[in-house]
mmCIF file of C-alpha atoms in Angstrom:
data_model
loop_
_atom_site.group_PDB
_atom_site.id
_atom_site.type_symbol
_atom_site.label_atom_id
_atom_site.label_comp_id
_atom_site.label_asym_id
_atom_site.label_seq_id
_atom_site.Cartn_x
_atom_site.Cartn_y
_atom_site.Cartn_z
ATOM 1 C CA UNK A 1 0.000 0.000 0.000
ATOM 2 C CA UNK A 2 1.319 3.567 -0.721
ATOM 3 C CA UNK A 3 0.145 7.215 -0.317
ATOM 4 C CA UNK A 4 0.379 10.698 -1.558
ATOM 5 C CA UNK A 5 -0.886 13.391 0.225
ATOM 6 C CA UNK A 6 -3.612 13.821 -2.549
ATOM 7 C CA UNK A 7 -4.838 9.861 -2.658
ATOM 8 C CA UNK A 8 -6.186 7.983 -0.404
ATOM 9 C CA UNK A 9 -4.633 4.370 0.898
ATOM 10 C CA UNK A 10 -5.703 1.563 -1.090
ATOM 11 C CA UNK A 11 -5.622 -1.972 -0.033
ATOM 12 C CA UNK A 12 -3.787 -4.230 -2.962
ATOM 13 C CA UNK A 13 -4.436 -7.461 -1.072
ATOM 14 C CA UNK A 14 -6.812 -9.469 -2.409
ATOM 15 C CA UNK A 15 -7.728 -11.068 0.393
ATOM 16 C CA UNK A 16 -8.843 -7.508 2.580
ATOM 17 C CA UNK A 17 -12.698 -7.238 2.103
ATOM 18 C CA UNK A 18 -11.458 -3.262 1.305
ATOM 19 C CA UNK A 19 -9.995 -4.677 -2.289
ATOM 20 C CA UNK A 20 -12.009 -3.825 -4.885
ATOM 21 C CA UNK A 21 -11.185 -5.883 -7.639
ATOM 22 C CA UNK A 22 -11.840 -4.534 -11.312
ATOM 23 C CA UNK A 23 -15.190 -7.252 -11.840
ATOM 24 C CA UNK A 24 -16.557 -4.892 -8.505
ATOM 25 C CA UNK A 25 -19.000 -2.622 -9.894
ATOM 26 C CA UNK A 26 -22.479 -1.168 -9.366
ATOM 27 C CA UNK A 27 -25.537 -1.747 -10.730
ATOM 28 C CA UNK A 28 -24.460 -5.743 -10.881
ATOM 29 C CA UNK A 29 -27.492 -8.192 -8.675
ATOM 30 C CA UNK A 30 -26.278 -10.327 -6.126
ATOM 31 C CA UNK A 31 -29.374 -13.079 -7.459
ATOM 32 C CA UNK A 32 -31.305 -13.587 -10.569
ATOM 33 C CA UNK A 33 -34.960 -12.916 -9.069
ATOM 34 C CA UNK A 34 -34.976 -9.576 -7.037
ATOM 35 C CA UNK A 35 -36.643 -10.293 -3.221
ATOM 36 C CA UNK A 36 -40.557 -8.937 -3.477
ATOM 37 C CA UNK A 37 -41.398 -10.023 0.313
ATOM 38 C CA UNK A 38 -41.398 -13.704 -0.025
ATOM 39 C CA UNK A 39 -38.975 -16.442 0.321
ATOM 40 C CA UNK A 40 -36.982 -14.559 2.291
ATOM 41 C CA UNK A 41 -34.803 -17.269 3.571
ATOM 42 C CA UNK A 42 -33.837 -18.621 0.099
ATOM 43 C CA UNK A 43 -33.079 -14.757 -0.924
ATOM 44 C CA UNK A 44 -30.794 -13.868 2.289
ATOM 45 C CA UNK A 45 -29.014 -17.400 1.834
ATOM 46 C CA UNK A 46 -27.897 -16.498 -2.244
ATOM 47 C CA UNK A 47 -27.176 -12.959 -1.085
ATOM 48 C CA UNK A 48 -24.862 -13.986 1.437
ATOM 49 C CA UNK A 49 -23.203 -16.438 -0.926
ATOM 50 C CA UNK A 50 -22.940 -13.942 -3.531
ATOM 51 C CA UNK A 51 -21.198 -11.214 -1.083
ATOM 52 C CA UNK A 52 -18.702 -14.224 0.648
ATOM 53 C CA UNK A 53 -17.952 -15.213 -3.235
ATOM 54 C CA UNK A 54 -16.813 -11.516 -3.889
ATOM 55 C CA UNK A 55 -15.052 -11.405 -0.420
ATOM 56 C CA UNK A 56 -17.803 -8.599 1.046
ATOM 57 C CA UNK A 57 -19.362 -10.261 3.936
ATOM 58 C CA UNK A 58 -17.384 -8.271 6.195
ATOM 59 C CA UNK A 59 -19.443 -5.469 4.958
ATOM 60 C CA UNK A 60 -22.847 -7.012 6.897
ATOM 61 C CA UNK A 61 -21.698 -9.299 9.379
ATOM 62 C CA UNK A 62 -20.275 -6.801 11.290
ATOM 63 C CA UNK A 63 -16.429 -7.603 10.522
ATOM 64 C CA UNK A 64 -15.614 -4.991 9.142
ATOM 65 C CA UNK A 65 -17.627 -2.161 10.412
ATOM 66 C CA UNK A 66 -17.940 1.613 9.599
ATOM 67 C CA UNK A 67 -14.362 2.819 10.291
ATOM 68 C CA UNK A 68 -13.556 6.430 12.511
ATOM 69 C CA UNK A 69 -14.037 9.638 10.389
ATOM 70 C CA UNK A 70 -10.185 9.816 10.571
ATOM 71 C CA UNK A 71 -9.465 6.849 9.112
ATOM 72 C CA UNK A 72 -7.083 6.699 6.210
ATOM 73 C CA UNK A 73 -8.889 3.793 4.626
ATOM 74 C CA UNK A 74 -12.437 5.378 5.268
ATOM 75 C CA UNK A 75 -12.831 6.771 1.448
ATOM 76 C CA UNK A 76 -11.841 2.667 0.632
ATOM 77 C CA UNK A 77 -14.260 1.771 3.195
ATOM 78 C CA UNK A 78 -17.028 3.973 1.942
ATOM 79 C CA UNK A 79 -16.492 2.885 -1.758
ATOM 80 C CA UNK A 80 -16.674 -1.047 -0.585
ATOM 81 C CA UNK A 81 -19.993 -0.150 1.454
ATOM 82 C CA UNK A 82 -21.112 1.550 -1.180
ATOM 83 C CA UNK A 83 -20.636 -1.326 -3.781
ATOM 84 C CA UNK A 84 -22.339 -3.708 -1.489
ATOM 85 C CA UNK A 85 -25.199 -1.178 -0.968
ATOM 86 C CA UNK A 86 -25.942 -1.101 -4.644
ATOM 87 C CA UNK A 87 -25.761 -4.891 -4.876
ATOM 88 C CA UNK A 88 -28.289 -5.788 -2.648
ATOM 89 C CA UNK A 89 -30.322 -3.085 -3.798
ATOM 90 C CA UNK A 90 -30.539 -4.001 -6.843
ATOM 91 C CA UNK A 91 -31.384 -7.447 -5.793
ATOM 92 C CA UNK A 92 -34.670 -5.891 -4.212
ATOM 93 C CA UNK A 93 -37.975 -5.355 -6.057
ATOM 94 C CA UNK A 94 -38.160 -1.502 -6.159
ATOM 95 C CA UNK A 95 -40.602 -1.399 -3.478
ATOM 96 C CA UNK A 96 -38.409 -2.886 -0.933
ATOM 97 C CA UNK A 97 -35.129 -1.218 -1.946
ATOM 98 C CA UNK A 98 -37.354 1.824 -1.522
ATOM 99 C CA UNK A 99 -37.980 1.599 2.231
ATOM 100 C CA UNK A 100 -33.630 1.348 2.972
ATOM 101 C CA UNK A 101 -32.629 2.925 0.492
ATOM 102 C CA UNK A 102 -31.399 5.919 3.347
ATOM 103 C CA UNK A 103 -29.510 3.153 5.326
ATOM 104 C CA UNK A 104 -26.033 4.310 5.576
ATOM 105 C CA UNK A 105 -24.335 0.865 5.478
ATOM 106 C CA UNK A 106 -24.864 -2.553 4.023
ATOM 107 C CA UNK A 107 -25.013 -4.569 7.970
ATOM 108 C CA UNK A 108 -28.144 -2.172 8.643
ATOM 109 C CA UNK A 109 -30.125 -2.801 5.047
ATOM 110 C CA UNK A 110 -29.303 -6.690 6.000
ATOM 111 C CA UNK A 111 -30.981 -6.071 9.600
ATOM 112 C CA UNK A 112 -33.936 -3.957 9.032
ATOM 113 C CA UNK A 113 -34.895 -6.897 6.037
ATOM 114 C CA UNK A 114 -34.258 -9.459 8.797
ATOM 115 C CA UNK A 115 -36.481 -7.826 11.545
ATOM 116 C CA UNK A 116 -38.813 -7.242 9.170
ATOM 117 C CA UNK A 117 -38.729 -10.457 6.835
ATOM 118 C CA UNK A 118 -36.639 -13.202 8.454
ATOM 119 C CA UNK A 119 -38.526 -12.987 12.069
ATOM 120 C CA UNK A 120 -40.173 -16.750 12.742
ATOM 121 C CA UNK A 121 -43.685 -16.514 13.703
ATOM 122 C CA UNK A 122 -46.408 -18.275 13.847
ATOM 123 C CA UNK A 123 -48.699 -17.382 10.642
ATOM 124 C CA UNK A 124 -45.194 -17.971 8.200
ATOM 125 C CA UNK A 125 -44.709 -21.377 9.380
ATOM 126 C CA UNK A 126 -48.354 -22.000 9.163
ATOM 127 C CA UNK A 127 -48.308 -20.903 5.365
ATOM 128 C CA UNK A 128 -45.486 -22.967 4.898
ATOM 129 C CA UNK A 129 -47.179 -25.937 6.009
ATOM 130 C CA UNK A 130 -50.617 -25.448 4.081
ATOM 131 C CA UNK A 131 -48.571 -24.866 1.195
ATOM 132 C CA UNK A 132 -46.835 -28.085 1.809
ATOM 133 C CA UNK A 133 -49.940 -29.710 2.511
ATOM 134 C CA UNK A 134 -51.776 -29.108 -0.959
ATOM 135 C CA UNK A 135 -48.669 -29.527 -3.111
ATOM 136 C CA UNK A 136 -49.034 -32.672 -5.244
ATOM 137 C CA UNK A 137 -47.231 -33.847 -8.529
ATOM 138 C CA UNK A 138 -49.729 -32.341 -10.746
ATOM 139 C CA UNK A 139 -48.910 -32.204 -14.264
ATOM 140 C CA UNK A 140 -44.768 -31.259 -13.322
ATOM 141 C CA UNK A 141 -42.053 -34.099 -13.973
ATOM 142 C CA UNK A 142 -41.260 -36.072 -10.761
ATOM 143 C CA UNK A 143 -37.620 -33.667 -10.825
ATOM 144 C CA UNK A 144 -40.200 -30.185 -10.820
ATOM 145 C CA UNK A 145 -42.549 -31.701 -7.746
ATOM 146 C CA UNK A 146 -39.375 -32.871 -5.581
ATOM 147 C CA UNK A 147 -37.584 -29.262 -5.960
ATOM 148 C CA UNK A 148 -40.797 -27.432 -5.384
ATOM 149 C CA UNK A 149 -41.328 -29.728 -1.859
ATOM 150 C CA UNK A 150 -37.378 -29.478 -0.950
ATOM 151 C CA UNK A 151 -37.585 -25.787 -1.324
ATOM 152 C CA UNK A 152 -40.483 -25.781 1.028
ATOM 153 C CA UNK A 153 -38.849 -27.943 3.595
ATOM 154 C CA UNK A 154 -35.653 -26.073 3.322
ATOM 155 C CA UNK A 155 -37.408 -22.731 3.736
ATOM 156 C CA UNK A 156 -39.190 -24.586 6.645
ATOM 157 C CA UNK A 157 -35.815 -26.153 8.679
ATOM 158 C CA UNK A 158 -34.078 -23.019 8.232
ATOM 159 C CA UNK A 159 -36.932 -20.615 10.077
ATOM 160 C CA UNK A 160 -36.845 -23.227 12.967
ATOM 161 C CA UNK A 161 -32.750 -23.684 12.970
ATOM 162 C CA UNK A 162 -32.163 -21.526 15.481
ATOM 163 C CA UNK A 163 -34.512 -23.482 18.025
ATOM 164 C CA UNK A 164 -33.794 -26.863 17.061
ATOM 165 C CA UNK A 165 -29.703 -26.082 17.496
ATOM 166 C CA UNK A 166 -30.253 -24.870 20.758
ATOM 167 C CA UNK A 167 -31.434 -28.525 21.768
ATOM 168 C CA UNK A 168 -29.212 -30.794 22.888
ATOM 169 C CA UNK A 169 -31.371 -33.872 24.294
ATOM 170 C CA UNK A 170 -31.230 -37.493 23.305
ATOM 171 C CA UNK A 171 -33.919 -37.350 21.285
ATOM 172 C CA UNK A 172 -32.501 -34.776 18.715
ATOM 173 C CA UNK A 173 -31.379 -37.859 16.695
ATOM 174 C CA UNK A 174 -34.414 -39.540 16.668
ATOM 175 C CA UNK A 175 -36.895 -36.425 15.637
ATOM 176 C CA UNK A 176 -34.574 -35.658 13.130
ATOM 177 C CA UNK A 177 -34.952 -39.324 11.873
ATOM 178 C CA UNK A 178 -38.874 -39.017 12.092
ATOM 179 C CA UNK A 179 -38.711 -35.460 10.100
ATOM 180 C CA UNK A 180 -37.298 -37.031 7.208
ATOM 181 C CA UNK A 181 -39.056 -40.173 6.928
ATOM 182 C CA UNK A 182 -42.528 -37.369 6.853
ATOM 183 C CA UNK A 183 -40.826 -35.844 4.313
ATOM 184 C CA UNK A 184 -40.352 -39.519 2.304
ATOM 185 C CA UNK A 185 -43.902 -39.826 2.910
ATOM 186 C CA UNK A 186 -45.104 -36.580 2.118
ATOM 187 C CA UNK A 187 -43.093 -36.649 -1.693
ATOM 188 C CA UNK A 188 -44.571 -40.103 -2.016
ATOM 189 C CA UNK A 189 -48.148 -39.608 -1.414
ATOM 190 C CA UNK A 190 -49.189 -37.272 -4.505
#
């Protein structure tokens, strides 16, 4: 890294979430279909692939937060933020990127979506299982059904993780067991 009194210090490693590598530009989506309020598990999960792929997730997992107004790396910082900002924006529907579009940094878009999307209650897991409940084969190819029910499931497991990895009883095993062997049944009965 050098500096002149008229630049700002740039970070040349490749591995510092500050380097911006030359593929790093606005305007580019972090996933092909842009998050319109639903499947917001699926959405956050390809997001924070996309920004770990690109070396950015220090930008909202709080590694790498907003540095000191004296920083010499803040311009580098800013720039990084920025880019991450217009990712995930872009990634929105243009309803949703409306309401944060005044967040300052890319952790805080991240949160506010979580609180607002990614909280586990009662009536999401309910819709989940209805939907699960009156999905059959249909017309679709056996491939089409199974990745329509897995996506379900996943979305699902994923809003009850943080419960189930808290236990740690004998039984764990066992329920885990019986989950899948509903979810045999359940792809096998339509």
């Amino acid at each position: 890294m050098h500096s002149t009194p008229s630049s700002s210090t740039y970070s040349s490693n490749p591995s510092s979430p500050l380097h911006l590598h030359s593929s790093d530009v606005l305007g580019s989506c972090l996933v092909t279909v842009p998050f319109s309020g639903t499947g917001y598990g699926g959405w956050k999960r390809s997001t924070v692939v996309s920004l770990s792929a690109k070396n950015k997730i220090a930008f909202i997992d709080r590694t790498c937060p907003k540095l000191p107004d004296n920083s010499p790396t803040l311009q580098q910082w800013n720039r990084c933020n920025n880019m991450v900002i217009s990712r995930i924006t872009n990634s929105l529907t243009p309803i949703i990127a409306e309401s944060v579009q005044y967040s300052e940094t890319a952790e805080s878009i991240l949160r506010r979506l979580e609180s607002r999307y990614g909280a586990v209650n009662g009536t999401k897991v309910f819709e989940l299982n209805k939907e699960l409940a009156f999905t059959s084969q249909g017309s679709s190819d056996i491939a089409s059904y199974f990745n329509k029910l897995k996506k379900l499931w996943d979305e699902l497991e994923m809003m009850r993780k943080k419960h189930s990895n808290s236990c740690v009883c004998p039984a764990k095993s066992g329920t885990k067991k019986e989950e899948e062997e509903d979810k045999v049944h359940q792809f096998v009965m339509f």
